[in-house]
Short mmCIF file of C-alpha atoms in Angstrom, two decimals:
data_model
loop_
_atom_site.label_atom_id
_atom_site.label_comp_id
_atom_site.label_asym_id
_atom_site.label_seq_id
_atom_site.Cartn_x
_atom_site.Cartn_y
_atom_site.Cartn_z
CA MET A 1 0.00 0.00 0.00
CA THR A 2 1.41 3.35 -0.93
CA GLU A 3 -1.14 5.36 1.05
CA ALA A 4 -0.32 5.90 4.71
CA VAL A 5 -2.47 3.90 7.10
CA ASN A 6 -4.05 5.83 9.94
CA PRO A 7 -4.80 3.29 12.70
CA GLU A 8 -7.43 5.63 14.15
CA THR A 9 -9.61 5.57 11.02
CA ASP A 10 -8.39 2.73 8.78
CA LEU A 11 -8.72 -1.04 8.64
CA THR A 12 -6.43 -3.23 6.58
CA LEU A 13 -6.20 -6.78 5.37
CA SER A 14 -3.41 -8.43 3.41
CA ARG A 15 -2.68 -11.94 2.23
CA VAL A 16 -0.67 -13.78 -0.38
CA ILE A 17 -2.80 -15.45 -3.03
CA GLY A 18 -1.18 -18.25 -5.03
CA ALA A 19 -2.14 -16.87 -8.42
CA PRO A 20 -0.82 -14.20 -10.77
CA ARG A 21 -2.09 -10.63 -10.58
CA SER A 22 -3.89 -11.08 -13.90
CA ALA A 23 -6.10 -13.82 -12.42
CA ILE A 24 -7.01 -11.71 -9.40
CA TRP A 25 -7.57 -8.67 -11.61
CA ASN A 26 -9.94 -10.68 -13.81
CA ALA A 27 -11.86 -11.91 -10.75
CA TRP A 28 -12.22 -8.29 -9.64
CA THR A 29 -13.19 -6.86 -13.03
CA ASP A 30 -15.41 -9.56 -14.55
CA PRO A 31 -18.92 -9.13 -13.09
CA ALA A 32 -19.71 -12.87 -13.21
CA SER A 33 -16.48 -13.76 -11.38
CA PHE A 34 -16.87 -10.88 -8.93
CA ALA A 35 -20.35 -12.08 -7.97
CA ARG A 36 -18.91 -15.50 -7.05
CA TRP A 37 -16.71 -14.21 -4.22
CA TRP A 38 -17.69 -10.64 -3.22
CA VAL A 39 -19.98 -11.53 -0.30
CA PRO A 40 -19.40 -14.17 2.38
CA ALA A 41 -21.02 -17.50 1.45
CA PRO A 42 -23.68 -18.72 1.69
CA ALA A 43 -25.01 -15.26 0.82
CA LYS A 44 -25.28 -14.55 -2.92
CA CYS A 45 -24.17 -11.44 -4.79
CA LYS A 46 -25.64 -9.88 -7.91
CA VAL A 47 -23.64 -7.25 -9.80
CA GLU A 48 -26.08 -4.58 -10.94
CA LYS A 49 -23.43 -2.25 -12.43
CA MET A 50 -19.68 -2.41 -12.83
CA GLU A 51 -18.27 0.49 -14.85
CA LEU A 52 -14.51 0.11 -14.50
CA ARG A 53 -13.35 3.70 -14.90
CA PRO A 54 -12.98 6.69 -12.63
CA GLY A 55 -16.50 7.94 -11.97
CA GLY A 56 -18.01 4.58 -12.94
CA ALA A 57 -20.55 2.83 -10.76
CA LEU A 58 -20.11 -0.30 -8.65
CA VAL A 59 -23.54 -1.46 -7.55
CA THR A 60 -24.23 -4.86 -5.98
CA SER A 61 -27.14 -6.58 -4.29
CA ILE A 62 -27.03 -9.35 -1.70
CA SER A 63 -29.33 -12.28 -0.97
CA GLU A 64 -28.93 -13.82 2.45
CA ASP A 65 -30.54 -17.15 3.32
CA GLY A 66 -32.02 -17.46 -0.19
CA GLY A 67 -34.23 -14.41 0.31
CA PRO A 68 -34.81 -11.62 -2.17
CA PHE A 69 -31.86 -9.51 -3.27
CA GLN A 70 -31.39 -6.32 -1.27
CA PRO A 71 -29.07 -3.36 -1.91
CA HIS A 72 -25.51 -4.07 -0.78
CA ILE A 73 -23.11 -1.45 -2.09
CA ASP A 74 -23.66 1.61 -4.26
CA ALA A 75 -20.22 3.04 -4.93
CA CYS A 76 -18.06 4.95 -7.37
CA PHE A 77 -14.68 3.93 -8.75
CA LEU A 78 -12.08 6.61 -8.09
CA ALA A 79 -9.11 4.86 -9.75
CA VAL A 80 -8.71 1.75 -11.86
CA ASP A 81 -5.02 1.05 -12.54
CA GLU A 82 -4.71 -2.10 -14.67
CA GLN A 83 -3.59 -5.10 -12.57
CA GLU A 84 -2.29 -2.84 -9.79
CA ARG A 85 -4.97 -0.89 -7.94
CA ILE A 86 -8.71 -0.35 -7.64
CA VAL A 87 -10.04 2.49 -5.50
CA PHE A 88 -13.74 2.87 -4.79
CA THR A 89 -15.91 4.74 -2.32
CA ASN A 90 -19.49 4.71 -1.20
CA ALA A 91 -19.18 8.43 -0.41
CA LEU A 92 -20.07 8.86 -4.09
CA THR A 93 -22.24 6.91 -6.47
CA GLY A 94 -21.64 6.46 -10.19
CA GLY A 95 -21.10 9.68 -12.12
CA TRP A 96 -19.47 11.33 -9.08
CA ARG A 97 -22.88 11.91 -7.42
CA PRO A 98 -22.82 12.45 -3.62
CA ALA A 99 -24.11 9.46 -1.64
CA GLU A 100 -26.79 9.62 1.03
CA GLN A 101 -24.74 7.89 3.72
CA PRO A 102 -21.00 7.80 2.99
CA PHE A 103 -19.10 5.23 5.00
CA MET A 104 -15.77 4.19 3.50
CA THR A 105 -13.19 4.37 0.75
CA ALA A 106 -11.32 1.19 -0.17
CA ILE A 107 -7.98 0.84 -1.90
CA ILE A 108 -7.29 -2.62 -3.29
CA THR A 109 -3.70 -3.23 -4.37
CA LEU A 110 -2.05 -6.16 -6.12
CA ARG A 111 1.72 -6.70 -5.92
CA GLU A 112 3.96 -9.44 -7.30
CA HIS A 113 5.13 -12.02 -4.76
CA PRO A 114 7.33 -15.12 -5.23
CA GLN A 115 4.31 -17.28 -4.31
CA GLY A 116 1.78 -15.34 -6.40
CA THR A 117 0.29 -11.97 -5.52
CA VAL A 118 0.02 -9.85 -2.40
CA TYR A 119 -3.64 -8.81 -2.19
CA ALA A 120 -4.18 -5.86 0.14
CA ALA A 121 -7.29 -3.96 1.16
CA HIS A 122 -6.95 -0.58 2.87
CA VAL A 123 -10.34 0.67 4.02
CA MET A 124 -10.56 4.26 5.23
CA HIS A 125 -13.33 5.82 7.32
CA LYS A 126 -14.08 9.46 8.12
CA ASN A 127 -13.58 9.02 11.86
CA LYS A 128 -12.68 6.55 14.60
CA ALA A 129 -16.32 5.85 15.47
CA GLU A 130 -17.08 4.69 11.90
CA ARG A 131 -13.88 2.64 11.80
CA ASP A 132 -14.77 1.00 15.12
CA MET A 133 -18.32 0.34 13.94
CA HIS A 134 -17.00 -1.36 10.76
CA GLU A 135 -14.63 -3.46 12.84
CA GLU A 136 -17.47 -4.45 15.22
CA MET A 137 -19.71 -5.27 12.22
CA GLY A 138 -17.12 -7.93 11.35
CA PHE A 139 -14.61 -6.30 9.01
CA ASN A 140 -11.94 -8.92 9.68
CA ASP A 141 -14.33 -11.85 9.29
CA GLY A 142 -16.21 -10.40 6.33
CA TRP A 143 -13.34 -8.97 4.31
CA GLY A 144 -11.18 -11.93 5.37
CA THR A 145 -13.82 -14.38 4.16
CA VAL A 146 -14.22 -12.71 0.78
CA ALA A 147 -10.41 -12.54 0.37
CA ARG A 148 -10.31 -16.30 1.09
CA GLN A 149 -13.15 -16.91 -1.38
CA LEU A 150 -11.29 -14.83 -3.99
CA ALA A 151 -8.12 -16.85 -3.34
CA GLU A 152 -9.98 -20.16 -3.62
CA LEU A 153 -11.58 -19.09 -6.91
CA VAL A 154 -8.40 -17.89 -8.62
CA GLU A 155 -6.16 -20.62 -7.22
CA ALA A 156 -8.59 -23.32 -8.42
CA THR A 157 -8.75 -21.67 -11.84
CA GLU A 158 -4.94 -21.57 -12.02
CA ARG A 159 -4.65 -25.26 -11.01
CA SER A 160 -7.19 -26.18 -13.67
CA ALA A 161 -5.34 -24.17 -16.32
CA LEU A 162 -2.04 -25.88 -15.41
CA LYS A 163 -3.63 -29.33 -15.70
CA SER A 164 -5.04 -28.46 -19.12
CA ALA A 165 -1.67 -27.20 -20.42
#
């Protein structure tokens, strides 16, 4: 992460995923792949919009316990740097429109590692109370679970590709 972490307002997660950056990038930028790992199972995700450009929308819905899909995230991409970084915030919606209830900005970075890719999430909040609330809501479990699901998806895809080669 190149941005400084403020422990008062930020939460972070990092892990090595045994797959190349391109595989993780594809899982992040392909709506069908993204929907497979973005929310902790057994909940289901539906990608309503994914406009991968600064100002583009990221809108998802979630279905928990097989119920109807409900709004999950309505965000705006701030930066999309090919195979390196994705920055999004729910302080804005697509088209740079102000959001009703801003909560966080997330910086996702991908770096080369001898065993694959370092996947890092740096999630910033406007104050300590919001950071603490996100942590109490289960940041580590939730973001940790989806990072694990992402790793499982891309690592399985890589193993399958190697077997086919």
